[in-house]
Every structure is written in C-alpha cells, then in structure tokens.
Amino acid sequence: VDADTPSACVVEREASTYSGNRGDAPNLRGPKRSKPDASSISQEEPQGGATPVGNRESLGQAGINPVHSPGPAGTGSQPVGQEAKELLLFACGVCSKRYMCNSKLVIHKRSHTGERPFQCNVCERCFMQLSDLRVHQRIHTGEKPYTCDVCHKRFNRRFSLKCHKRSHTGEKPYKCKECKKVFTYRKNLNEHKLIHSGEKPYQCSKCSRAFRRPETLKYHQKTHPETTAPRECEG
C-alpha cells in the first residue's frame, strides 16, 4: 500500500470526528444553491396555484373583481311597468284586465256576466264570491269577530274595523285631486267629488229635485205628504 494514500480506517475516523461537530462538517452534498433575489421572484411563475398580489390581470382571470363584485342573492331589481304586466298571465277578454291566477279571472268575469252563484239561504241575496257570502251571513248570525283594541267596539268585517280605527288615529288617506281636501272614508270622498262635477245621482220620485247624498234624499222625501190618504168609512 502506498504510504501517501490514507487507509479506510483513517477515513472512517475522520468522518466520525466531523460528525461530532456538525458546524465544521464539510458539505458532502455539493455546493449550496444561492437564493434568488427579489427581482427573480417577481418574474417567476406562481407556485401551487398562488396568485401574486401585484398581478391585477390574474385577479380578473380568477373572477375576483372587488369593484364590480356581485351583490347578495335576491337583491335584483323587481320587474316594473310592462315587465310586471307580462307576469300576469290571465287576461280578461272584455276589459283586458290581467291576473296572476285563473281563479281570480273567473271571479272577475262575473262582473261582466252578472253571474252571482252564491246565495244566502236566509234573505236569498246573491254574491259573486263565497267569501262575500260568508261575510254577509254574519248579519243574520250576529257574529262580530273583529274587535277594536282601543274602544272594544266589534265589527263583522275586517275592513270595517280598519276604517273604524281611523277615528282614533285621525288618519285621512283619501284626498281630492281638485281641492286637496282629505277624508277618512272613500265614500265621503266620492260624495265630495260630486260637488266639482255637479252631478246629483239621487232623484226624488215625487218631484224633480235631485241630491248628491242618499241621506239628503231620504230626509227630503219626508217633506212630501202621503199620496194616498186613508178612506173614511161609509155609513
């Protein structure tokens, strides 16, 4: 063996000596790779699907747009005008009024035909809808299921209770377009409109006078004497 060539045991002893001190151990894996600088990182492709913050084009490609991001579901605009009218599928062939349900259209058509298939078994009055008949029958039964929570007055119709509550709140939702006068009930507004139109639909059957309100006509009719006086007994 050549004297200048170290034996296998000497090499093994030196390796064990280096392993005891890792700080001084030589790099047996070859030279270390130098870390790329910041400029080289920005030019590299993103790893693992990550999107670089500074690349705005990649944000658009990923479908993320912070300026024009879609709002929450259900906040779309409601159809108005012609679009809303097209949603009403069932149209009346007489007046072209439209409805969403065929059942409502059937009830509406009775206003043109005059059909009233629901009859009261007490007074034989007829109605276009079953719900109207049921409300009417409360007149005969005396049922008043709707109570005012202020004065505890009772009513047989929900709408009557709603109108009555205006006497406590002072609400006057009906306004005349001509003189801007407001009213509590629609009936009062309709009677007031006759002042502007000059119409007097309630005419006395005993004279030529006419009136705007039925109450005024009834009061006027009391001023007429009876047309047929009682006959005196003969003999």
Short mmCIF file of C-alpha atoms in Angstrom, two decimals:
data_model
loop_
_atom_site.label_atom_id
_atom_site.label_comp_id
_atom_site.label_asym_id
_atom_site.label_seq_id
_atom_site.Cartn_x
_atom_site.Cartn_y
_atom_site.Cartn_z
CA VAL A 1 0.00 0.00 0.00
CA ASP A 2 1.22 3.48 -0.88
CA ALA A 3 2.14 5.47 2.24
CA ASP A 4 0.54 8.68 0.87
CA THR A 5 -2.86 7.00 0.49
CA PRO A 6 -4.88 7.03 3.76
CA SER A 7 -6.31 3.74 4.83
CA ALA A 8 -10.03 3.03 5.10
CA CYS A 9 -9.95 3.21 8.92
CA VAL A 10 -8.33 6.65 8.85
CA VAL A 11 -11.06 7.95 6.53
CA GLU A 12 -13.79 6.45 8.76
CA ARG A 13 -12.21 8.04 11.88
CA GLU A 14 -12.06 11.44 10.25
CA ALA A 15 -15.70 11.16 9.17
CA SER A 16 -16.77 10.31 12.73
CA THR A 17 -14.78 13.30 14.01
CA TYR A 18 -16.63 15.65 11.64
CA SER A 19 -19.97 14.12 12.57
CA GLY A 20 -19.36 15.04 16.21
CA ASN A 21 -19.06 18.69 15.21
CA ARG A 22 -21.73 19.46 12.61
CA GLY A 23 -20.72 23.11 12.42
CA ASP A 24 -17.33 22.13 10.96
CA ALA A 25 -18.59 19.26 8.80
CA PRO A 26 -17.91 19.65 5.13
CA ASN A 27 -20.79 19.83 2.68
CA LEU A 28 -20.81 16.38 1.19
CA ARG A 29 -23.96 17.13 -0.88
CA GLY A 30 -22.22 19.54 -3.12
CA PRO A 31 -22.34 23.35 -3.27
CA LYS A 32 -25.39 25.19 -1.90
CA ARG A 33 -27.83 26.81 -4.30
CA SER A 34 -27.90 30.57 -3.98
CA LYS A 35 -31.25 32.13 -3.06
CA PRO A 36 -32.85 34.10 -5.86
CA ASP A 37 -33.17 37.81 -5.27
CA ALA A 38 -36.45 39.76 -5.18
CA SER A 39 -36.31 40.62 -8.87
CA SER A 40 -36.08 37.00 -9.88
CA ILE A 41 -39.01 36.08 -7.58
CA SER A 42 -41.32 38.60 -9.22
CA GLN A 43 -40.50 37.19 -12.63
CA GLU A 44 -41.14 33.58 -11.70
CA GLU A 45 -44.48 31.87 -12.26
CA PRO A 46 -46.67 31.43 -9.16
CA GLN A 47 -46.22 28.10 -7.43
CA GLY A 48 -49.06 25.87 -6.24
CA GLY A 49 -51.84 27.96 -7.80
CA ALA A 50 -50.99 31.04 -5.71
CA THR A 51 -51.88 34.40 -7.22
CA PRO A 52 -49.36 37.22 -6.77
CA VAL A 53 -50.83 40.31 -5.16
CA GLY A 54 -49.37 42.75 -7.62
CA ASN A 55 -50.72 40.98 -10.71
CA ARG A 56 -54.13 42.60 -11.39
CA GLU A 57 -54.63 40.70 -14.61
CA SER A 58 -54.57 37.41 -12.73
CA LEU A 59 -57.28 38.79 -10.40
CA GLY A 60 -59.55 39.41 -13.34
CA GLN A 61 -58.84 35.96 -14.73
CA ALA A 62 -59.66 34.37 -11.40
CA GLY A 63 -63.06 36.07 -11.47
CA ILE A 64 -62.37 38.35 -8.49
CA ASN A 65 -63.25 41.98 -9.04
CA PRO A 66 -63.51 43.99 -5.83
CA VAL A 67 -65.06 46.98 -7.59
CA HIS A 68 -67.78 45.18 -9.54
CA SER A 69 -68.35 42.23 -7.25
CA PRO A 70 -71.92 40.90 -7.41
CA GLY A 71 -74.25 41.78 -4.56
CA PRO A 72 -76.01 39.28 -2.32
CA ALA A 73 -78.58 36.96 -3.83
CA GLY A 74 -82.12 38.24 -4.01
CA THR A 75 -81.30 41.94 -4.35
CA GLY A 76 -82.13 42.09 -8.05
CA SER A 77 -84.50 44.77 -9.23
CA GLN A 78 -88.18 43.89 -9.29
CA PRO A 79 -89.95 43.96 -12.66
CA VAL A 80 -91.85 47.18 -13.23
CA GLY A 81 -94.09 48.55 -15.93
CA GLN A 82 -94.53 46.31 -18.94
CA GLU A 83 -92.38 43.53 -17.41
CA ALA A 84 -94.63 43.30 -14.36
CA LYS A 85 -97.71 43.29 -16.58
CA GLU A 86 -96.37 40.37 -18.60
CA LEU A 87 -96.18 38.29 -15.41
CA LEU A 88 -99.99 38.49 -15.17
CA LEU A 89 -100.77 35.56 -17.43
CA PHE A 90 -104.58 35.52 -17.36
CA ALA A 91 -106.28 38.36 -19.25
CA CYS A 92 -109.96 39.26 -19.40
CA GLY A 93 -111.32 39.13 -22.95
CA VAL A 94 -113.72 42.02 -22.26
CA CYS A 95 -111.70 44.72 -20.49
CA SER A 96 -108.16 43.24 -20.89
CA LYS A 97 -107.57 43.33 -17.15
CA ARG A 98 -104.91 40.78 -16.16
CA TYR A 99 -104.49 38.44 -13.20
CA MET A 100 -101.86 36.02 -11.93
CA CYS A 101 -104.39 33.29 -11.05
CA ASN A 102 -107.11 31.87 -13.27
CA SER A 103 -109.45 31.66 -10.26
CA LYS A 104 -109.31 35.44 -9.84
CA LEU A 105 -110.03 35.89 -13.53
CA VAL A 106 -113.10 33.65 -13.23
CA ILE A 107 -114.44 35.81 -10.38
CA HIS A 108 -113.70 38.99 -12.34
CA LYS A 109 -115.61 37.77 -15.39
CA ARG A 110 -118.76 37.58 -13.26
CA SER A 111 -118.70 41.38 -13.09
CA HIS A 112 -119.35 41.37 -16.85
CA THR A 113 -121.80 38.47 -16.99
CA GLY A 114 -123.70 39.41 -13.82
CA GLU A 115 -123.38 35.85 -12.51
CA ARG A 116 -123.84 35.52 -8.74
CA PRO A 117 -123.73 31.82 -7.92
CA PHE A 118 -123.59 32.09 -4.10
CA GLN A 119 -126.99 32.73 -2.48
CA CYS A 120 -127.86 33.44 1.13
CA ASN A 121 -130.33 30.88 2.48
CA VAL A 122 -131.94 33.48 4.76
CA CYS A 123 -132.59 36.55 2.60
CA GLU A 124 -131.80 34.95 -0.79
CA ARG A 125 -129.28 37.67 -1.63
CA CYS A 126 -126.66 36.51 -4.14
CA PHE A 127 -122.91 37.13 -4.33
CA MET A 128 -120.09 36.62 -6.82
CA GLN A 129 -117.70 35.03 -4.29
CA LEU A 130 -118.14 32.59 -1.46
CA SER A 131 -116.12 34.83 0.88
CA ASP A 132 -118.62 37.67 0.33
CA LEU A 133 -121.48 35.36 1.21
CA ARG A 134 -119.81 34.26 4.44
CA VAL A 135 -119.25 37.87 5.49
CA HIS A 136 -122.88 38.68 4.66
CA GLN A 137 -124.21 35.79 6.74
CA ARG A 138 -122.74 37.41 9.86
CA ILE A 139 -125.54 39.98 9.59
CA HIS A 140 -128.03 37.20 10.27
CA THR A 141 -125.97 35.34 12.87
CA GLY A 142 -124.81 38.48 14.71
CA GLU A 143 -121.22 37.28 14.63
CA LYS A 144 -118.65 40.08 15.03
CA PRO A 145 -115.19 38.53 15.21
CA TYR A 146 -113.17 41.76 14.83
CA THR A 147 -112.68 43.94 17.92
CA CYS A 148 -111.13 47.39 18.22
CA ASP A 149 -108.26 47.32 20.72
CA VAL A 150 -108.95 50.93 21.74
CA CYS A 151 -112.69 51.16 22.40
CA HIS A 152 -113.51 47.42 22.12
CA LYS A 153 -116.21 48.02 19.53
CA ARG A 154 -116.89 44.90 17.46
CA PHE A 155 -117.32 44.50 13.70
CA ASN A 156 -118.33 41.73 11.34
CA ARG A 157 -115.78 42.71 8.68
CA ARG A 158 -112.03 43.25 8.90
CA PHE A 159 -112.28 46.21 6.54
CA SER A 160 -114.90 47.86 8.78
CA LEU A 161 -112.52 47.58 11.73
CA LYS A 162 -109.68 49.06 9.67
CA CYS A 163 -111.82 52.06 8.72
CA HIS A 164 -113.05 52.47 12.31
CA LYS A 165 -109.51 52.72 13.68
CA ARG A 166 -109.04 55.92 11.70
CA SER A 167 -111.43 57.61 14.13
CA HIS A 168 -108.78 57.04 16.83
CA THR A 169 -105.67 57.77 14.77
CA GLY A 170 -107.07 60.72 12.80
CA GLU A 171 -105.81 59.21 9.54
CA LYS A 172 -107.38 60.62 6.37
CA PRO A 173 -105.93 58.71 3.41
CA TYR A 174 -108.41 59.86 0.73
CA LYS A 175 -107.56 63.18 -0.93
CA CYS A 176 -109.50 65.16 -3.51
CA LYS A 177 -107.40 65.98 -6.57
CA GLU A 178 -109.38 69.15 -7.25
CA CYS A 179 -109.27 70.98 -3.91
CA LYS A 180 -106.81 68.79 -1.93
CA LYS A 181 -109.38 68.18 0.80
CA VAL A 182 -108.82 64.93 2.69
CA PHE A 183 -111.31 62.40 4.01
CA THR A 184 -111.38 59.48 6.37
CA TYR A 185 -113.52 57.23 4.17
CA ARG A 186 -113.62 56.62 0.45
CA LYS A 187 -117.40 57.01 0.46
CA ASN A 188 -117.08 60.58 1.73
CA LEU A 189 -114.54 61.37 -0.98
CA ASN A 190 -116.81 60.02 -3.72
CA GLU A 191 -119.70 62.13 -2.45
CA HIS A 192 -117.43 65.18 -2.27
CA LYS A 193 -116.34 64.74 -5.91
CA LEU A 194 -119.94 65.34 -6.96
CA ILE A 195 -119.55 68.95 -5.82
CA HIS A 196 -116.94 69.54 -8.52
CA SER A 197 -118.74 67.57 -11.22
CA GLY A 198 -122.17 68.98 -10.37
CA GLU A 199 -123.73 65.52 -10.61
CA LYS A 200 -126.74 64.69 -8.42
CA PRO A 201 -127.49 60.99 -8.84
CA TYR A 202 -130.23 60.68 -6.18
CA GLN A 203 -133.52 61.98 -7.57
CA CYS A 204 -136.80 62.25 -5.74
CA SER A 205 -139.55 60.09 -7.20
CA LYS A 206 -142.25 62.58 -6.16
CA CYS A 207 -140.72 65.78 -7.53
CA SER A 208 -137.95 66.91 -9.83
CA ARG A 209 -135.36 67.60 -7.15
CA ALA A 210 -132.12 65.62 -7.05
CA PHE A 211 -129.43 65.27 -4.44
CA ARG A 212 -125.82 64.22 -4.11
CA ARG A 213 -126.25 62.09 -0.99
CA PRO A 214 -128.81 59.37 -0.31
CA GLU A 215 -129.27 60.60 3.25
CA THR A 216 -130.31 64.03 1.95
CA LEU A 217 -132.83 62.44 -0.41
CA LYS A 218 -134.34 60.37 2.41
CA TYR A 219 -134.71 63.49 4.56
CA HIS A 220 -136.31 65.35 1.64
CA GLN A 221 -138.86 62.63 0.98
CA LYS A 222 -140.30 63.12 4.45
CA THR A 223 -141.44 66.58 3.43
CA HIS A 224 -143.90 65.14 0.90
CA PRO A 225 -147.40 64.32 2.19
CA GLU A 226 -148.72 60.79 1.74
CA THR A 227 -150.14 60.31 -1.74
CA THR A 228 -152.95 58.06 -0.57
CA ALA A 229 -154.96 59.30 2.40
CA PRO A 230 -156.99 56.74 4.36
CA ARG A 231 -160.56 56.46 3.08
CA GLU A 232 -163.34 57.31 5.53
CA CYS A 233 -165.80 54.60 6.40
CA GLU A 234 -169.22 54.99 4.79
CA GLY A 235 -172.49 54.89 6.70
#
